[in-house]
Coordinates of C-alpha atoms and ligand atoms in Angstrom, one line a residue:
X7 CA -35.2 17.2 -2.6
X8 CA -33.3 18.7 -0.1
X9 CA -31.0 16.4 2.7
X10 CA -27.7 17.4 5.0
X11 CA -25.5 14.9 3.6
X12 CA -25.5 12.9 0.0
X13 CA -24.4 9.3 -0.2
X14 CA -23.4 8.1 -2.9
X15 CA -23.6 4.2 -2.9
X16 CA -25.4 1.6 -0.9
X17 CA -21.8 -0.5 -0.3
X18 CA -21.0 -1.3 3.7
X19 CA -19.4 2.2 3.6
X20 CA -22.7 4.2 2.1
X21 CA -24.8 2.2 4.7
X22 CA -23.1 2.4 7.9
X23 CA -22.0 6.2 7.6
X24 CA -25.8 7.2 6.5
X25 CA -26.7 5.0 9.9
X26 CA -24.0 6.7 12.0
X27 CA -25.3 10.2 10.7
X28 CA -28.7 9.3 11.5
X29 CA -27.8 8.8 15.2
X30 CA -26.8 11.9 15.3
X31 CA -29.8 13.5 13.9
X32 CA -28.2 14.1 10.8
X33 CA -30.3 14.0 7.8
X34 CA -29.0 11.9 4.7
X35 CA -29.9 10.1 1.4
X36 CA -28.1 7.1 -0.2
X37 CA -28.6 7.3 -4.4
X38 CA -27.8 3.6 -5.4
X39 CA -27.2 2.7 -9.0
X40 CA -28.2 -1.1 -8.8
X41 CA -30.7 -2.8 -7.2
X42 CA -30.4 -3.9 -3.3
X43 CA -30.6 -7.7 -4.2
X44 CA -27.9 -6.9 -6.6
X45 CA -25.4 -5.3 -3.9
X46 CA -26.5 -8.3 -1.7
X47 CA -25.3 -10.4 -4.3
X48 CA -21.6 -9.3 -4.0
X49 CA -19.6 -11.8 -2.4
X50 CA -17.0 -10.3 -0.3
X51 CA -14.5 -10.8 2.7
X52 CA -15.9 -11.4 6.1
X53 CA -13.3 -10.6 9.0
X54 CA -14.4 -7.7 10.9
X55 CA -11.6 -6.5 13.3
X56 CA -13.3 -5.0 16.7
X57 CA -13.3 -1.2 15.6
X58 CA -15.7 -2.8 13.0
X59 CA -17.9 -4.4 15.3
X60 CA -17.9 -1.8 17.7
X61 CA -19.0 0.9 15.2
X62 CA -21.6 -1.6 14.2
X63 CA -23.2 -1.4 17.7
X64 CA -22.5 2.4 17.6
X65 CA -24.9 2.5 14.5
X66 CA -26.9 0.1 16.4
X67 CA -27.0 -2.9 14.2
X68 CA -24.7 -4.7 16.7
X69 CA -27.3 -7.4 16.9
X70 CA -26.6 -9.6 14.1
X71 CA -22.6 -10.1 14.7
X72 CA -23.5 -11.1 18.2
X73 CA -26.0 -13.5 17.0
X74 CA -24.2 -14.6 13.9
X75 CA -20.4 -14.1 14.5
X76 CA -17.5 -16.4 15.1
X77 CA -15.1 -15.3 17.1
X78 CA -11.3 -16.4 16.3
X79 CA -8.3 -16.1 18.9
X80 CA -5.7 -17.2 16.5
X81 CA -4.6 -17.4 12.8
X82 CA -2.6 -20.3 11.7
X83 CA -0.1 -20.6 8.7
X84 CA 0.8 -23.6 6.9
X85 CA 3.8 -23.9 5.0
X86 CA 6.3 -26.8 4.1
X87 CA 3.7 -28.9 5.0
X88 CA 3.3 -28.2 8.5
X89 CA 1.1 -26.3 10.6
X90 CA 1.6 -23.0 12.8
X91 CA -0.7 -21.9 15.0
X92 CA -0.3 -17.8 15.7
X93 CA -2.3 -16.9 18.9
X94 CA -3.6 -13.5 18.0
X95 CA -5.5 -13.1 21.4
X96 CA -2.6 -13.9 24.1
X97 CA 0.1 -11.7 21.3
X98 CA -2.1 -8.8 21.5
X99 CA -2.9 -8.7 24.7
X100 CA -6.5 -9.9 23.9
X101 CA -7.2 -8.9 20.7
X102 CA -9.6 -10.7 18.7
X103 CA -11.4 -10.8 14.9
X104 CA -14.8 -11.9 14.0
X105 CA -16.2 -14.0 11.0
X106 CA -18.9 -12.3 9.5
X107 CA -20.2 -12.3 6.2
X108 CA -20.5 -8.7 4.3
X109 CA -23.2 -10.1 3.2
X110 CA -24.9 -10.4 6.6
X111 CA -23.6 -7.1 7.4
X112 CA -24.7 -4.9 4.5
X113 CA -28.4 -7.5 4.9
X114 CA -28.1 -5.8 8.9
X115 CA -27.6 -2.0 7.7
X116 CA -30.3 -2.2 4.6
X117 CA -32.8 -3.1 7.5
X118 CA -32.3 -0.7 10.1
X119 CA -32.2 1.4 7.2
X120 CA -35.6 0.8 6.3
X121 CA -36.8 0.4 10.0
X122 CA -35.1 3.9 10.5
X123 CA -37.8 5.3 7.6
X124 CA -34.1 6.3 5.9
X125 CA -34.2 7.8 2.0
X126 CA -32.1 5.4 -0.4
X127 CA -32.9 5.6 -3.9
X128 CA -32.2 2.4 -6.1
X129 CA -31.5 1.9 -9.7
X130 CA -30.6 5.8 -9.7
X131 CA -28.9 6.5 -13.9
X132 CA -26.1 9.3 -14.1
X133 CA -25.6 10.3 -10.5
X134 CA -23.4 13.4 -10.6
X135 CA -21.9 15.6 -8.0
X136 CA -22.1 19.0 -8.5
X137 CA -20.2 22.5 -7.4
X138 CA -18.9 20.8 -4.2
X139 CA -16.2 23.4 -4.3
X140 CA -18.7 26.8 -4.8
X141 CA -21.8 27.2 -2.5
X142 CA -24.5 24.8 -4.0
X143 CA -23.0 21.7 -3.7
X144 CA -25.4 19.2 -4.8
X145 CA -26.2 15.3 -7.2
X146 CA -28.0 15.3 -9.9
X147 CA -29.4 11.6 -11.1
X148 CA -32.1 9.8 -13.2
X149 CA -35.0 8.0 -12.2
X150 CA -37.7 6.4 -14.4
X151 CA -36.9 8.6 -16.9
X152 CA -37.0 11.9 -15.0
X153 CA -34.0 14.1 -13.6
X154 CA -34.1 14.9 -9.9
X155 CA -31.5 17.1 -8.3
X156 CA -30.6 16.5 -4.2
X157 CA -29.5 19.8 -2.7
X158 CA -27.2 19.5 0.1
X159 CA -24.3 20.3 2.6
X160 CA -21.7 17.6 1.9
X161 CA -21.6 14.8 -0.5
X162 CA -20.2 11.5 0.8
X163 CA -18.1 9.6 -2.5
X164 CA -19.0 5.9 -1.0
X165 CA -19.5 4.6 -4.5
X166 CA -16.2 1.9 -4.9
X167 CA -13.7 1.8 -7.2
X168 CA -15.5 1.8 -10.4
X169 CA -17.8 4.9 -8.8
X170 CA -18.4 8.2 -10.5
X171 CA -17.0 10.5 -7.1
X172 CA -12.9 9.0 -7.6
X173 CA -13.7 9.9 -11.6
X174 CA -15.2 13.5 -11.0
X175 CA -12.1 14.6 -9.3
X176 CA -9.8 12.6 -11.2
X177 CA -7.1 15.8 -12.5
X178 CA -6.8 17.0 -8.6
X179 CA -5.8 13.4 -7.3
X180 CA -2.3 11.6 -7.2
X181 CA -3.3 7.6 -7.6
X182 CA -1.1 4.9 -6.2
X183 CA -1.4 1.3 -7.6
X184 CA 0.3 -2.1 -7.8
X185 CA -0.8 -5.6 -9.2
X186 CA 0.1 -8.4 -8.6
X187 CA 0.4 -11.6 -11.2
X188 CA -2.2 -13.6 -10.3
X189 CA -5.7 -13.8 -9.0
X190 CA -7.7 -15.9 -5.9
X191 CA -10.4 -18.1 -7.1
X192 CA -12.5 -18.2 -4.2
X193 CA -16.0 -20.7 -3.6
X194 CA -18.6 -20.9 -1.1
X195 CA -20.0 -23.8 0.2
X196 CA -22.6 -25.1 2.8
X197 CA -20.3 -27.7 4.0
X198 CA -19.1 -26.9 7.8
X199 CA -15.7 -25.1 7.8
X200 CA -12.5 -27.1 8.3
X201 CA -11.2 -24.9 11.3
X202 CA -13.6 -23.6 12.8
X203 CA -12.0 -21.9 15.5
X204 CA -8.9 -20.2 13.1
X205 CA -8.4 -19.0 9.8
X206 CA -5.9 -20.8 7.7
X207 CA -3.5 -19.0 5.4
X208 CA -1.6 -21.4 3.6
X209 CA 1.7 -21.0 1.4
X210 CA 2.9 -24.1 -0.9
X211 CA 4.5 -24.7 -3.7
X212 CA 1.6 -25.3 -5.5
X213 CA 0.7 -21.8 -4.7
X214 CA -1.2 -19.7 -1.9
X215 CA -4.8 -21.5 -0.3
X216 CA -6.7 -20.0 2.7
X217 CA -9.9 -21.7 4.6
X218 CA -12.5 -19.0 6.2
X219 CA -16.3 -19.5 6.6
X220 CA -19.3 -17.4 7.2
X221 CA -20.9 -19.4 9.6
X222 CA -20.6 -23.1 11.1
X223 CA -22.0 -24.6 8.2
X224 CA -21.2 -22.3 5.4
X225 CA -17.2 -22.3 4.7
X226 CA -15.1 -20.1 2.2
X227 CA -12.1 -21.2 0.8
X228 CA -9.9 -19.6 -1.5
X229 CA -6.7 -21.3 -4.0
X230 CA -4.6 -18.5 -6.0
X231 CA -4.7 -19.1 -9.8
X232 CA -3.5 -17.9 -13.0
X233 CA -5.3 -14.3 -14.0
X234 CA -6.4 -15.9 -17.1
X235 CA -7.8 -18.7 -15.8
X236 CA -11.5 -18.4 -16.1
X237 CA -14.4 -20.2 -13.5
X238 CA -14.9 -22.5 -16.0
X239 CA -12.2 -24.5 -15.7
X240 CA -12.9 -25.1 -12.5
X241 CA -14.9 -27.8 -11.8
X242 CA -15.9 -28.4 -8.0
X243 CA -13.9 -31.6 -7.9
X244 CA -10.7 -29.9 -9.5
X245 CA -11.1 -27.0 -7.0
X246 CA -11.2 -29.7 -3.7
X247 CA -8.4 -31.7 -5.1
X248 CA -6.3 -28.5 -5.5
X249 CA -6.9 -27.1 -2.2
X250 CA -6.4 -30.6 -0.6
X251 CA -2.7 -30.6 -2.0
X252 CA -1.9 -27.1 -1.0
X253 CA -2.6 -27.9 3.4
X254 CA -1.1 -29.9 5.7
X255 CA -2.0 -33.8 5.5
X256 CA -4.8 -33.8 8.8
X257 CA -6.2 -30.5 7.2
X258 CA -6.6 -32.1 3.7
X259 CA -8.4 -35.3 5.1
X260 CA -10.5 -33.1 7.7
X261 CA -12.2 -30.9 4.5
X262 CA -16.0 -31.6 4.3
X263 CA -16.0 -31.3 0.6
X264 CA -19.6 -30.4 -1.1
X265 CA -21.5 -28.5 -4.3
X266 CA -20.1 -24.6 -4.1
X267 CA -23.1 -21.8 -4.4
X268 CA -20.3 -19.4 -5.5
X269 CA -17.5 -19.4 -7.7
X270 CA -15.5 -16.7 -8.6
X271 CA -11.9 -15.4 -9.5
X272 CA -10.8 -11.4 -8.1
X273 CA -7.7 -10.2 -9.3
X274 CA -6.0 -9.1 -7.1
X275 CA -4.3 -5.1 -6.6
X276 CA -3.4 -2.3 -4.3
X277 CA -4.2 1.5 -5.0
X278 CA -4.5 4.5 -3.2
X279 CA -6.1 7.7 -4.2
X280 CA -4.7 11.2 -2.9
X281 CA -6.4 13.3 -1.0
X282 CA -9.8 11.6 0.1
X283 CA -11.4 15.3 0.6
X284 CA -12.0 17.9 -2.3
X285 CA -14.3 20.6 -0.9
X286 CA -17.1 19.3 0.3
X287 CA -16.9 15.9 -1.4
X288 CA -15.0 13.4 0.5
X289 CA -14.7 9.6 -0.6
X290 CA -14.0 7.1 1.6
X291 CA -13.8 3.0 1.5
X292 CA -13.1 1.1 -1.8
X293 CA -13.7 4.3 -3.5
X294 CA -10.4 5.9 -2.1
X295 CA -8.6 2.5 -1.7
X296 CA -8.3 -1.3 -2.9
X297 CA -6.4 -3.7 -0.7
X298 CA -5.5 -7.2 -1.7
X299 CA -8.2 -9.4 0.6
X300 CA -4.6 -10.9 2.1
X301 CA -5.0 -10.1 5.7
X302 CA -9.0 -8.5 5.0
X303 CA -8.3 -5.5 5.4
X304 CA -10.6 -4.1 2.9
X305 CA -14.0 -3.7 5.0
X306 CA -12.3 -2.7 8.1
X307 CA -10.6 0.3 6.1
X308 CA -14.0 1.2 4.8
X309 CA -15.0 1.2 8.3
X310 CA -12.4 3.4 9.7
X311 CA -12.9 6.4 6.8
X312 CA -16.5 6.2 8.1
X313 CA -15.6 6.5 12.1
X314 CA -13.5 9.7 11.2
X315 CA -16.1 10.9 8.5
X316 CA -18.6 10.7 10.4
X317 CA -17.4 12.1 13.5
X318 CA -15.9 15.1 11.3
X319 CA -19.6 15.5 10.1
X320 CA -21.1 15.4 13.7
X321 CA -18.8 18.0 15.4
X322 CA -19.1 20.2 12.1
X323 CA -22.9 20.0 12.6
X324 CA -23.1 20.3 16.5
X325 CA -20.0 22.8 17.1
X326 CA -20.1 24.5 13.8
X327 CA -16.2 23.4 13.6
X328 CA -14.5 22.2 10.6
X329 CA -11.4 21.1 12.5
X330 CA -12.2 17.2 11.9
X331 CA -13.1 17.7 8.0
X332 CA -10.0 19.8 7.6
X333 CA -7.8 16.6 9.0
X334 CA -9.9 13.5 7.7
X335 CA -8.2 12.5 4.8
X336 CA -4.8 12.9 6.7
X337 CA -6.1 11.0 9.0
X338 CA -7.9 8.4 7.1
X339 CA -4.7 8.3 5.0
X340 CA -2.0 7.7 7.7
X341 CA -4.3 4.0 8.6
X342 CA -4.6 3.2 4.9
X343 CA -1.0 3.1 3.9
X344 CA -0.4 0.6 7.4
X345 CA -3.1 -1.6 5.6
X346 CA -2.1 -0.7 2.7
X347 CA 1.8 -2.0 4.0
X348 CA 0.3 -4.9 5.8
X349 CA -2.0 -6.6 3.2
X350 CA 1.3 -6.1 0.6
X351 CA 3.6 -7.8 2.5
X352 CA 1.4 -10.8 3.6
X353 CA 0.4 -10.9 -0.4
X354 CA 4.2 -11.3 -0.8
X355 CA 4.7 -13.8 2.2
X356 CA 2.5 -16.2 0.8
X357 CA 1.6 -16.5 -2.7
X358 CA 4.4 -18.1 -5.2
X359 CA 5.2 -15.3 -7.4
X360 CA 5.7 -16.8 -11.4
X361 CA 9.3 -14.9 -12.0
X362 CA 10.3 -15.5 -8.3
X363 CA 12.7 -18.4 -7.9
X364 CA 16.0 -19.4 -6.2
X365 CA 16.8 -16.4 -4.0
X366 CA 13.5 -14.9 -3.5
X367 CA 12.1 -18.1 -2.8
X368 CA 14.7 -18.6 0.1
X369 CA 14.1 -15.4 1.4
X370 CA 10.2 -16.0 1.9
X371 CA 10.9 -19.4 3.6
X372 CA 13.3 -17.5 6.0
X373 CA 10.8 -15.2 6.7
X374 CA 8.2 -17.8 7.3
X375 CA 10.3 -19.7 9.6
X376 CA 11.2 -16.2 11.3
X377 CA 7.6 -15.1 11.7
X378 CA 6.7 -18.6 13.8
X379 CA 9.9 -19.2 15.3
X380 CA 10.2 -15.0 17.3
X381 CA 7.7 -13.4 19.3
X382 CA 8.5 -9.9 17.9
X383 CA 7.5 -11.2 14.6
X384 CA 4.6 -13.3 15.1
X385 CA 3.9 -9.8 17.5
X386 CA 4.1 -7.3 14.6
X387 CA 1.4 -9.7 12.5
X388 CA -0.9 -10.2 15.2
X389 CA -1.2 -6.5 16.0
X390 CA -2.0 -5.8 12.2
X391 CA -4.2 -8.9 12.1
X392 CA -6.6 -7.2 14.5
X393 CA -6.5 -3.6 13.2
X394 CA -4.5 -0.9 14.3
X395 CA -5.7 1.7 16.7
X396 CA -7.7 4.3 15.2
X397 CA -6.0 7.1 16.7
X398 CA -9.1 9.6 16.8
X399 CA -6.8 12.5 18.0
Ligands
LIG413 N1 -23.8 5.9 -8.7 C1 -24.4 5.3 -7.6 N2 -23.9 4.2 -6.9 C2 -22.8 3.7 -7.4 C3 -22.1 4.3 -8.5 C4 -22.7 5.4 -9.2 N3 -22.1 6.0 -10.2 N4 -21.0 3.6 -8.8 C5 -20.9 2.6 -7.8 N5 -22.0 2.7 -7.0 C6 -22.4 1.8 -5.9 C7 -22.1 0.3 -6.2 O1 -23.2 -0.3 -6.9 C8 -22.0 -0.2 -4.8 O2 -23.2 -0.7 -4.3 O3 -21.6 2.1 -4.8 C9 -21.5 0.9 -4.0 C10 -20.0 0.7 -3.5 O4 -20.0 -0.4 -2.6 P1 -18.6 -1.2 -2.5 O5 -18.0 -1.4 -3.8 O6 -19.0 -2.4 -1.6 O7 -17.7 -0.2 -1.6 P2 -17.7 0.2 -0.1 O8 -19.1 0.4 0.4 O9 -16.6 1.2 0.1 O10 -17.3 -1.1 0.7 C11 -16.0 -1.5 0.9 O11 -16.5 -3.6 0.0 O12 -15.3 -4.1 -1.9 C12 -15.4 -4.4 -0.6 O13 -13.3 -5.1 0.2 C13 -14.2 -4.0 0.1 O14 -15.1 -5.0 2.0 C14 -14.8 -3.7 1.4 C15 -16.0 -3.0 1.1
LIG414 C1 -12.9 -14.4 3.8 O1 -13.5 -15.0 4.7 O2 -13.5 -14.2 2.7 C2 -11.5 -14.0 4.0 C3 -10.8 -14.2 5.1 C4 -9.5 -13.8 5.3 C5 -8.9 -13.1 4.3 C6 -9.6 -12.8 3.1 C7 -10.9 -13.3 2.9 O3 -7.6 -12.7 4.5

């Protein structure tokens, strides 16, 4: 089999760069290794900045975040017990985000996918890229028993962290990484969401909480817990009462409490992998980079290496130029390490850290009080809340 560009992985990245290419009359196969109701499965964050959204109608599956979508305006933060609303939308000048499920999204892509009579090859063993420095770059994989080789011009790495493009590279990359001491036990629930209209990040000192949703009558809510806690001890009832005493009094009361469908604990790390191009491999999303979800940045980084991947692809294809490809991971790069900043520091501002007392304890409340109480601060979050400008030149 023969194809212009190789995807590796069916993720949100895999999906909407193999859509984008299509477009543009670019040819392109996705090899998968699991099934499509397993990567359906995965539940994920669901805050799509606009650049998300708008590249979703470039690829022209713009129709289910119109349909689906919430829009929010504004963030708030709880802390001390109180509430603080952050207007995202008048800070920035009217900036907003959207709640949508990656779920939903990847559900949106897999179907134009199909619809589009694109190539994606599930439950495809041993996928390995080949010679993507020499002249016959190429992946190799196994299918019902039988090896099958996909010739090609460039091979896209959107495989995730755990994927096999990161690992067949691994001696010519510099890796970046942090952890942090404890992990988010997040549950979904078909109960409506508490806010509605704003996300809630919430800092106290039982620890960090946060109330999203999906829709109007499917919420997400997240408490930060030990790492070696395990979803077992987790009943639903322990989970309510411990999100209850982490929010403000009115927000505790208001919770529509109900059975989860989903329970799960994410540790939770940052990492960067250096360069994101190697010939004619390049990786991009969760594959290059892990964010913690604080802030969701995650998706919308995914989505930005596929704007400039693509577009590097497209002009390298129309003009014969390989201007973009020679710049994309410096490009790519100079927006993940803002994210990468961003997602940090509100991981810092509102989780209780287990050796962190007395003066580090002080300082975060200072800063919390700063952030609500000065424009230029609650400024500088709003304008990372909604995504920073791609910069596409
Ligand atoms: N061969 C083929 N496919 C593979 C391999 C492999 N060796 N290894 C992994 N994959 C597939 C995975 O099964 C998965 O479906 O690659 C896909 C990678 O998808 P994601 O992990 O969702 O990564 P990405 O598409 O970059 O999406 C980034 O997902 O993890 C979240 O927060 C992240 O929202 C962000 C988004
Ligand atoms: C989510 O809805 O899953 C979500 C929202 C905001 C975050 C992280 C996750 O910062």
């Amino acid at each position: 089999m023969r194809t212009q560009v190789a995807i590796i992985g069916a993720g949100p990245s895999g999906l909407l760069l193999g859509q984008l290419l299509h477009k543009a009359g670019i040819d392109n196969v996705i090899l998968e290794r699991q099934t499509g109701d397993y990567v359906l499965g995965r539940i994920r964050a669901g805050i799509l900045e606009q650049i998300t959204v708008d590249l979703l109608h470039e690829a022209g599956v713009g129709a289910g975040v119109d349909a689906g979508g919430t829009v929010h305006h504004s963030i708030e933060l709880v802390f001390a017990g109180t509430r603080h609303p952050i207007d995202v939308h008048g800070l920035t000048g009217g900036k907003v985000v959207t709640a949508y499920g990656q779920t939903e999204l990847t559900r949106d892509l897999m179907q134009a996918r199909a619809a589009a009579g694109l190539t994606t090859v599930y439950e495809a063993a041993n996928v390995t890229p080949l010679d993507f420095d020499g002249h016959q770059p190429r992946v190799t994989y196994e299918k019902d028993g039988q090896t099958h080789t996909l010739d090609c011009d460039f091979i896209a790495g959107c495989d995730g962290y755990h994927g096999v493009s990161r690992a067949s590279v691994k001696d010519s990359i510099t890796e970046y990484e942090r952890h942090y001491p404890f992990g988010w036990l997040g549950v979904l629930a078909d109960v409506p969401p508490v806010s509605p209209h704003a996300i809630v990040y919430g800092n106290s000192e039982r620890g960090f909480s946060l109330c999203s949703m999906r829709s109007l009558t499917r919420s997400r809510y997240y408490v930060q817990c030990p790492l070696d806690d395990k979803v077992e001890d987790w009943s639903d009832q322990r989970f309510w009462d411990e999100l209850r005493r982490r929010l403000d009094p009115a927000l505790a009361e208001a919770i529509v409490t109900g059975p989860t469908i989903e329970k799960s604990i994410a540790p939770l790390r940052s990492f960067v992998a250096e360069p994101m191009r190697f010939g004619r491999l390049f990786l991009a999303g969760d594959a290059a980079h892990i964010v913690p979800p604080t802030g969701a940045k995650g998706l919308n980084l995914a989505s930005s290496d596929v704007k400039y991947l693509s577009s590097a692809l497209i002009e390298y294809f129309r003009d014969k130029s390989p201007a973009a490809i020679d710049t994309y991971s410096e490009r790519c790069l100079r927006r993940v390490w803002k994210a990468e900043r961003f997602s940090w520091w509100l991981t810092s501002l509102l989780h209780r850290f287990p050796d962190t007392q007395g003066f580090g304890q002080k300082i975060q409340e200072a800063e919390l009080d700063y952030l609500v109480s000065s424009v230029a601060a609650s400024t500088t979050l709003a304008e990372n809340y909604v995504g920073l400008p791609l910069e596409l030149r």
